mmCIF file of C-alpha atoms and ligand atoms in Angstrom:
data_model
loop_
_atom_site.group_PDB
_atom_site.id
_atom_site.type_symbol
_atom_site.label_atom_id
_atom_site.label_comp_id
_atom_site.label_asym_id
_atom_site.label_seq_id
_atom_site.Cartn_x
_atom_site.Cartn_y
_atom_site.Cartn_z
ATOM 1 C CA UNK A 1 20.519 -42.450 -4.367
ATOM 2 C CA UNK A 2 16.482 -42.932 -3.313
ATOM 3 C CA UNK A 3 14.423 -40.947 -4.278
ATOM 4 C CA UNK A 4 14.206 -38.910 -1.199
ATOM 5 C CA UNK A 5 17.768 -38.388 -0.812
ATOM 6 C CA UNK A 6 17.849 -36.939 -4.631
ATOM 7 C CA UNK A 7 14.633 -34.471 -3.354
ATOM 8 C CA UNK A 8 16.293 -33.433 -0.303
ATOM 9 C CA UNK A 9 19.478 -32.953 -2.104
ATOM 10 C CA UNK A 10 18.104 -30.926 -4.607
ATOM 11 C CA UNK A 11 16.304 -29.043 -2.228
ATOM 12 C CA UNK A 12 19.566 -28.433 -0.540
ATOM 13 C CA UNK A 13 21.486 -27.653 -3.350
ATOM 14 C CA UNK A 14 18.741 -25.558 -4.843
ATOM 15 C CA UNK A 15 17.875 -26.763 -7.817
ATOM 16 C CA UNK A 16 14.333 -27.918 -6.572
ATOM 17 C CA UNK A 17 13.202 -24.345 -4.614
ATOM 18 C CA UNK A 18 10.282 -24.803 -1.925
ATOM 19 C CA UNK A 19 8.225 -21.343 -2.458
ATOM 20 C CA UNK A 20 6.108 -20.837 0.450
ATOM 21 C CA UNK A 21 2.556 -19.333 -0.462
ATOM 22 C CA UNK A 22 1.470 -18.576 2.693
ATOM 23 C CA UNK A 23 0.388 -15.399 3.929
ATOM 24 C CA UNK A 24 1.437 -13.982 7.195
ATOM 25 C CA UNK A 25 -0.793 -14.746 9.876
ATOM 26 C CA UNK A 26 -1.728 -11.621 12.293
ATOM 27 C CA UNK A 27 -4.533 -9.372 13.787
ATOM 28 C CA UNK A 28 -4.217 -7.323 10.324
ATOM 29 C CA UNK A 29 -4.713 -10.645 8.018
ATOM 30 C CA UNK A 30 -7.929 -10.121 6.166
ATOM 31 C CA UNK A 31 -11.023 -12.046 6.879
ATOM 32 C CA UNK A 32 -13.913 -12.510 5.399
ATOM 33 C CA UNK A 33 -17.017 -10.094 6.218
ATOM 34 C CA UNK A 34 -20.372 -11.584 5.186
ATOM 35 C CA UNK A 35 -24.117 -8.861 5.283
ATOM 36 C CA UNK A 36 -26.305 -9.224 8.003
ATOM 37 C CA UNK A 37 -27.914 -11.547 9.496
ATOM 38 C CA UNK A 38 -24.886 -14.104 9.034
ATOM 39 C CA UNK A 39 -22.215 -14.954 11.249
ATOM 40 C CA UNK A 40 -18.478 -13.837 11.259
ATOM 41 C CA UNK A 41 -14.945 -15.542 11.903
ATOM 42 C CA UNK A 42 -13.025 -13.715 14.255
ATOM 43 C CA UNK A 43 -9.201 -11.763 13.037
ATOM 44 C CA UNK A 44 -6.348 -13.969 14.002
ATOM 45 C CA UNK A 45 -4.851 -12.658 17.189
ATOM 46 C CA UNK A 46 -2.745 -13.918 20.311
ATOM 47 C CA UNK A 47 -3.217 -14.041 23.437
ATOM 48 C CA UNK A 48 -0.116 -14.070 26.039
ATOM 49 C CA UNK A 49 0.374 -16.346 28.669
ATOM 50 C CA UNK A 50 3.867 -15.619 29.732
ATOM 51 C CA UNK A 51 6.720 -13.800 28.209
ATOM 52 C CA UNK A 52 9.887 -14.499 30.679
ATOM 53 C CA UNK A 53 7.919 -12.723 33.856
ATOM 54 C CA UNK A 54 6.289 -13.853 37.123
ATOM 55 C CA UNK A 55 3.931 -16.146 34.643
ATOM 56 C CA UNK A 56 6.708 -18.318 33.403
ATOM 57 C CA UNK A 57 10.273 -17.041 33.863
ATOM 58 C CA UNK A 58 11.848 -18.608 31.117
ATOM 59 C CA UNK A 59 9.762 -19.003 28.512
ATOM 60 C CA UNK A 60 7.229 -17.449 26.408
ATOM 61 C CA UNK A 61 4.228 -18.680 24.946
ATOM 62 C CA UNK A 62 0.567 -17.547 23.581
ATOM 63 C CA UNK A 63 -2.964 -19.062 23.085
ATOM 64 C CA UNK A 64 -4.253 -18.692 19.497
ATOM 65 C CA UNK A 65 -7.418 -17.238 18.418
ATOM 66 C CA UNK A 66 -8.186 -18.006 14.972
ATOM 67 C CA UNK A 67 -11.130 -18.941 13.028
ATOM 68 C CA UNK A 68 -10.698 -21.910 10.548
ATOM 69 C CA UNK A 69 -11.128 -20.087 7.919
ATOM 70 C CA UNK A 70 -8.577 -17.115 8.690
ATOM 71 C CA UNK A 71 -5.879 -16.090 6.219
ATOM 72 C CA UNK A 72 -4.601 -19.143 4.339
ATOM 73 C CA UNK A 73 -6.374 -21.958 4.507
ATOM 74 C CA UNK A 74 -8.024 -24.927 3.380
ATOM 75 C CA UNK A 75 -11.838 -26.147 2.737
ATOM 76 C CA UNK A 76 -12.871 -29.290 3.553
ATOM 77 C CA UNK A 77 -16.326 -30.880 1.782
ATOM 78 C CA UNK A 78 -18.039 -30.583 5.086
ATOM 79 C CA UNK A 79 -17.486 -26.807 4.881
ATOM 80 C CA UNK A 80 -20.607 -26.443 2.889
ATOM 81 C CA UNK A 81 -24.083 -28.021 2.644
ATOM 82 C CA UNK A 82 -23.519 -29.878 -0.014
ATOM 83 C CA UNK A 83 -20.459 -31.901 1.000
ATOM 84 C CA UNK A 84 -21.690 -32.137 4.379
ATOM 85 C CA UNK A 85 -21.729 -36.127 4.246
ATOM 86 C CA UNK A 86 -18.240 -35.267 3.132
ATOM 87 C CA UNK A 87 -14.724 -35.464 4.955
ATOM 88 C CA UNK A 88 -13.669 -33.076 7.835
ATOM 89 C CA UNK A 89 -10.320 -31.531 7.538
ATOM 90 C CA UNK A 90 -9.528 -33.917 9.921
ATOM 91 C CA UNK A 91 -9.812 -37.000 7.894
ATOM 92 C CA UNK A 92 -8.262 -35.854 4.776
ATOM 93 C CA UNK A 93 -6.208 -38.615 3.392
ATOM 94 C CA UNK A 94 -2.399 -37.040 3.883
ATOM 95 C CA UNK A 95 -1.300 -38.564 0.764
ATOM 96 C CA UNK A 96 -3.792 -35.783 -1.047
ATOM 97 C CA UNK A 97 -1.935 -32.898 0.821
ATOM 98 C CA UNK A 98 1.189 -33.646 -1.733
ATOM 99 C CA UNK A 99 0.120 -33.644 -5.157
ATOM 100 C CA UNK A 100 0.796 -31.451 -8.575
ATOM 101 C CA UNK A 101 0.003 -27.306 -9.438
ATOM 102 C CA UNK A 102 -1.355 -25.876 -12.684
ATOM 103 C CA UNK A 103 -1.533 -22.173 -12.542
ATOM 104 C CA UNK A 104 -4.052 -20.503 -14.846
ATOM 105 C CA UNK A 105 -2.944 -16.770 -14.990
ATOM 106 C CA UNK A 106 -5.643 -13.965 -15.485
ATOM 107 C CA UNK A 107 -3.935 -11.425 -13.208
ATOM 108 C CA UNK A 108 -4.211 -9.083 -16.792
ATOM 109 C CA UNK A 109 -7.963 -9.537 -17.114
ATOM 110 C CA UNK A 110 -8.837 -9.177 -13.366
ATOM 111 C CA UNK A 111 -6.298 -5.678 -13.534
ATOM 112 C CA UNK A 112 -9.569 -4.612 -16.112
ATOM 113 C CA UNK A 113 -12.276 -6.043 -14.172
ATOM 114 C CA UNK A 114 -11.945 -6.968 -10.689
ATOM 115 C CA UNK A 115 -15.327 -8.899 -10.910
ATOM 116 C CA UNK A 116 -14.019 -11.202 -13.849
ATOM 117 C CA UNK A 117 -15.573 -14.607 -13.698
ATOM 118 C CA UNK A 118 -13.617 -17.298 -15.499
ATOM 119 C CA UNK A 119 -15.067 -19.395 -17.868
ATOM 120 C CA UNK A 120 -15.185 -23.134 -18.908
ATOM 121 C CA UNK A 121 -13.821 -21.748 -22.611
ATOM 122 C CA UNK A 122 -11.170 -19.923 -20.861
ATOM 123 C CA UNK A 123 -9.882 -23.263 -18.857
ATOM 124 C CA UNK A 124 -10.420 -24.865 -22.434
ATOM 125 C CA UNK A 125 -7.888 -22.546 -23.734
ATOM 126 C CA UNK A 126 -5.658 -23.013 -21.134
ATOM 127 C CA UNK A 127 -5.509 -26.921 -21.495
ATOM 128 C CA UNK A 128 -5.226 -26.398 -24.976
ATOM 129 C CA UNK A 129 -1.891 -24.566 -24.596
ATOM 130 C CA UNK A 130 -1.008 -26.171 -21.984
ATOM 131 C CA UNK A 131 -1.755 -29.550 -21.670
ATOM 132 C CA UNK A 132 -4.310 -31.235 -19.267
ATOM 133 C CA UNK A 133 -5.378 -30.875 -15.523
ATOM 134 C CA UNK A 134 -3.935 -32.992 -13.161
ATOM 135 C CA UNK A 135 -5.567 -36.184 -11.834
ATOM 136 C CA UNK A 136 -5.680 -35.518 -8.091
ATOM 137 C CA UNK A 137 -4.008 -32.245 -8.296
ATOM 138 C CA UNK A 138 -4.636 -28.554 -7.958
ATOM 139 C CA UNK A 139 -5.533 -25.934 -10.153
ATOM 140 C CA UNK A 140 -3.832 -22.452 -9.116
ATOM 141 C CA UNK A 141 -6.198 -19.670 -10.222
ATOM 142 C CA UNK A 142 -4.202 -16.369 -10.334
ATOM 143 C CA UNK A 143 -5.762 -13.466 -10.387
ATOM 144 C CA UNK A 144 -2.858 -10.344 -9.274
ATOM 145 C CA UNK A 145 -5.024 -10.105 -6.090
ATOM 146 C CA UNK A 146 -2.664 -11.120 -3.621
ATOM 147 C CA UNK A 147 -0.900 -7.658 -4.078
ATOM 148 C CA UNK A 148 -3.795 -6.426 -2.038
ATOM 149 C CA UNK A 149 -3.819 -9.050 0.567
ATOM 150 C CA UNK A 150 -1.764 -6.202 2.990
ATOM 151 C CA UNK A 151 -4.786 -4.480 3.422
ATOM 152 C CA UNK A 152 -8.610 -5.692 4.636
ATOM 153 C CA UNK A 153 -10.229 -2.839 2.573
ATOM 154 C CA UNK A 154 -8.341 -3.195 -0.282
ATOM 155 C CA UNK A 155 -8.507 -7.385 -0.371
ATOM 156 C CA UNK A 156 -12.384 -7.221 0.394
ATOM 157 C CA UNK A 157 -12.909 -4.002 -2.685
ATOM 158 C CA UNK A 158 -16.469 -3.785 -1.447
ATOM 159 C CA UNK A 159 -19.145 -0.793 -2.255
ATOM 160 C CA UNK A 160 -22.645 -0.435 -1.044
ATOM 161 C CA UNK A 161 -23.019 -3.883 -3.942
ATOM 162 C CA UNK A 162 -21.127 -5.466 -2.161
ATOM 163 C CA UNK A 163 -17.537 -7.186 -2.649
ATOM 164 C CA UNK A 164 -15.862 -6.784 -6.006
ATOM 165 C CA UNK A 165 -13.242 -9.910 -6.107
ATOM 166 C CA UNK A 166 -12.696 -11.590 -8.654
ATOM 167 C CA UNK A 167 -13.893 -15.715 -9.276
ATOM 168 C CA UNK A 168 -15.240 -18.472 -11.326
ATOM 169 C CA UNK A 169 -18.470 -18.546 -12.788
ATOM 170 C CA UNK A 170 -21.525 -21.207 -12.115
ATOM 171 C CA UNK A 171 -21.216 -23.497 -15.159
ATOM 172 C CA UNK A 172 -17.417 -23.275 -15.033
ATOM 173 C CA UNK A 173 -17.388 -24.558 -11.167
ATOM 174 C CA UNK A 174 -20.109 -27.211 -11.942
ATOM 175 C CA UNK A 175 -17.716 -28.316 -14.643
ATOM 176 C CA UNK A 176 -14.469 -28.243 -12.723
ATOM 177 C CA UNK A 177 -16.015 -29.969 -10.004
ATOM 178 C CA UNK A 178 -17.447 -32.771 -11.937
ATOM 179 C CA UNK A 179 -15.701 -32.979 -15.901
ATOM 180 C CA UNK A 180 -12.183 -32.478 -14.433
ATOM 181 C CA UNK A 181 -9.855 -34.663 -12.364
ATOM 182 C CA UNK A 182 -8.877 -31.609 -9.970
ATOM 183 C CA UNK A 183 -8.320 -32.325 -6.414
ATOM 184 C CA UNK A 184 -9.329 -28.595 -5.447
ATOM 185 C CA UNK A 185 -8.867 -25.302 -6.219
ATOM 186 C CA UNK A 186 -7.038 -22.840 -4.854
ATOM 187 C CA UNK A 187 -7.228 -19.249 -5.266
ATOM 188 C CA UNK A 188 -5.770 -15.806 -4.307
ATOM 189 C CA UNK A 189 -8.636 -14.150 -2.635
ATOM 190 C CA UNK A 190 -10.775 -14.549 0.757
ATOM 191 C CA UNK A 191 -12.340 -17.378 -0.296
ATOM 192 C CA UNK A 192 -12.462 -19.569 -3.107
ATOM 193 C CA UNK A 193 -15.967 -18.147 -5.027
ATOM 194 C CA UNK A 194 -15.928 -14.750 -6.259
ATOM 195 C CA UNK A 195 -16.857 -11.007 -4.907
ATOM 196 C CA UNK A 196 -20.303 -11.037 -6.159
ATOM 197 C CA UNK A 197 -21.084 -15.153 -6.019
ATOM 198 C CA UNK A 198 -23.757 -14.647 -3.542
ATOM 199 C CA UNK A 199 -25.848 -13.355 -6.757
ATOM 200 C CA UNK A 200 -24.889 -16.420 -8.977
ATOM 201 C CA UNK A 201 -26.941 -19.137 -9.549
ATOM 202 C CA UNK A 202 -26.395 -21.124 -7.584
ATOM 203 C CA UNK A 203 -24.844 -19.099 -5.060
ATOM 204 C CA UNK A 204 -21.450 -19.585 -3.998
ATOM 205 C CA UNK A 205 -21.229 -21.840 -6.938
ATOM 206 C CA UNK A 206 -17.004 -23.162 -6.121
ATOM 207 C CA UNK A 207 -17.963 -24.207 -2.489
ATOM 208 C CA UNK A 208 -21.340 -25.812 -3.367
ATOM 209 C CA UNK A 209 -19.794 -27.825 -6.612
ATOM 210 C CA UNK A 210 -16.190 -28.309 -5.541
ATOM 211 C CA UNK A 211 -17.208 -29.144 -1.861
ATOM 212 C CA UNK A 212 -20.165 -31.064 -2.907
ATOM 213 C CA UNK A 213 -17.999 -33.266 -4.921
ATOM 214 C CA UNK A 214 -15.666 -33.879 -2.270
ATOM 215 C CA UNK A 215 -12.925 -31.588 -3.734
ATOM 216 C CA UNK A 216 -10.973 -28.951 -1.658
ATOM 217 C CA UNK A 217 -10.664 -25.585 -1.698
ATOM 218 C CA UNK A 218 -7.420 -23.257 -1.041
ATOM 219 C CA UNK A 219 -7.716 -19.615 -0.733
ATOM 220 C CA UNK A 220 -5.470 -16.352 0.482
ATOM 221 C CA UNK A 221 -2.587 -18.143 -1.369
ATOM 222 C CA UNK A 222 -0.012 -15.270 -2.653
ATOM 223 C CA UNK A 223 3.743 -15.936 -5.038
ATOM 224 C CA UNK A 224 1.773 -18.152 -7.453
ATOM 225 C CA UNK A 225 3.633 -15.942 -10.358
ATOM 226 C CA UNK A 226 6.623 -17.510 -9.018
ATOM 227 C CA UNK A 227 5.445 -21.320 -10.428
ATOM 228 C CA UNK A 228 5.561 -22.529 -13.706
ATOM 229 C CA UNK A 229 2.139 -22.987 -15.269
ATOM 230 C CA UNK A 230 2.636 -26.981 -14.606
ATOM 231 C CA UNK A 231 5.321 -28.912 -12.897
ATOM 232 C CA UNK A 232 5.189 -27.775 -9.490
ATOM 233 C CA UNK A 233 4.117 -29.319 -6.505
ATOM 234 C CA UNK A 234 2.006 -28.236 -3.724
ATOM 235 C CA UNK A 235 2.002 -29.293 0.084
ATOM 236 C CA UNK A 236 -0.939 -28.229 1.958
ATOM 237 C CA UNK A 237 -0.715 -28.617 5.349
ATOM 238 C CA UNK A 238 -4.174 -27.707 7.014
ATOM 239 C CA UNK A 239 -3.958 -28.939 11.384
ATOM 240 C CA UNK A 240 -6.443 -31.772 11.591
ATOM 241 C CA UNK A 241 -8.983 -30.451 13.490
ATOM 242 C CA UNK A 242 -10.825 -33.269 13.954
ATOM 243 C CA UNK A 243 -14.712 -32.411 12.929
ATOM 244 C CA UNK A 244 -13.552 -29.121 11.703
ATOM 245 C CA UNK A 245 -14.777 -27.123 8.585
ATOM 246 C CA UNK A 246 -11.537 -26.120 7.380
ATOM 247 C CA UNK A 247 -7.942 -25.267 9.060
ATOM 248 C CA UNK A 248 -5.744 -22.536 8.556
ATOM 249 C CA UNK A 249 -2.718 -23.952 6.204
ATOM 250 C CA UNK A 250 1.043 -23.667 5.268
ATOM 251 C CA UNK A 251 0.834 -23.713 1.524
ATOM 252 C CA UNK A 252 4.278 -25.151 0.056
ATOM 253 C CA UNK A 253 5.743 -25.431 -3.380
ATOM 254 C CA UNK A 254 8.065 -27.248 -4.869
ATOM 255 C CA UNK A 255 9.801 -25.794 -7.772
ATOM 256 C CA UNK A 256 12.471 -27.504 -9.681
ATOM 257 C CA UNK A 257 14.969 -25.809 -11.638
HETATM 258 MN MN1 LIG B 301 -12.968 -21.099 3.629
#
């Protein structure tokens, strides 16, 4: 049997599972809200052009309104200043939208401290345990927040100080982004830096590293405590918006078993 015929069989028979990480995509999914005097994406929503009435008899159909950054989605480099010389989401080679998962786990730690920043020692603990990173691949940061990701309020946890979500610190970004052979990062939350990054140095430290070194970013992702801590692998499936920042994305996994 070819390859492909043993992954579709085993896909069939179950004993590779595909685990979608996607969330659900409506006029609830949270979005991000950044202070005065910056601009906002919109919430998802549709808009109707005919449901089996005088506008179209038999069929029914909607327009989209979405930012690119709504709900699940992916970061290109030209998302942020630093990457913009960098690819659109459009011109993302498709053979880097399949490639392997680690998932680091501090769902525990964030449950004490919501604005836990994760440091280079912690990832050095990880690979210790667990082996290395993978050369083109992802690393899955889990943090427990997707159990909020029903609610804006909750997902957002921001006081008059602003958001409280957790993220990765400055010098642990700068080293992902350029000591580690990481393809992105991807990441339970609204976006892909932490609650409070607008007060790190520098700020929004994952988008202006990972971006600026041409690496992608995943965020709103949910189910990663269904994956192994290494072995699965992801398909990201951003639309390729050609000049675009980002795209909303189908997150898959593939789990064997
Ligand atoms: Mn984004």
């Amino acid at each position: 049997m070819s390859l492909l015929a043993q992954l579709t069989a085993a896909i069939g028979d179950g004993s590779i599972e595909v685990i979608d990480l996607t969330a659900p995509l409506s006029e609830t999914t949270p979005i991000l809200k950044l202070p005065e005097p910056f601009g906002n994406t919109v919430n998802f929503s549709l808009r109707e052009i005919s449901r089996y009435d005088e506008r179209g008899p038999a069929w029914y159909w909607n327009d989209i309104v979405t930012g690119e950054h709504t709900g699940t989605h992916f970061d290109a480099p030209v998302h942020w200043v630093t990457g913009r010389d960098g690819e659109d989401v459009s011109q993302v080679a498709p053979s880097r939208l399949v490639a392997p998962a680690v998932v680091l786990d501090v769902a525990d730690r964030v449950a004490a401290d919501p604005d836990f920043l994760l440091q280079i020692d912690d990832v050095r603990a990880w690979t210790k345990a667990n082996g290395p990173l993978p050369d083109g691949g992802w690393l899955l940061y889990r943090t427990g927040w997707d159990a909020r990701s029903g609610d804006q309020e909750e997902f957002l946890n921001a006081d008059e100080s602003g958001s409280h979500t957790p993220g990765i610190s400055a010098e642990c970004a700068r080293w992902l982004a350029e000591e580690t052979p990481i393809a992105g990062l991807g990441v339970e939350t609204v976006g892909t830096d932490a609650g409070g990054a607008p007060g790190l140095d520098p700020p929004f430290p994952c988008h202006s590293f990972l971006l600026g070194a041409g690496k992608y970013g995943l965020t709103q992702l949910r189910d990663l405590d269904r994956l192994p801590v290494r072995g699965a692998a992801l398909i990201a499936s951003p639309l390729p918006i050609v000049g675009g920042s980002g795209s909303p994305a189908r997150v898959l996994a593939l789990v064997e078993h």
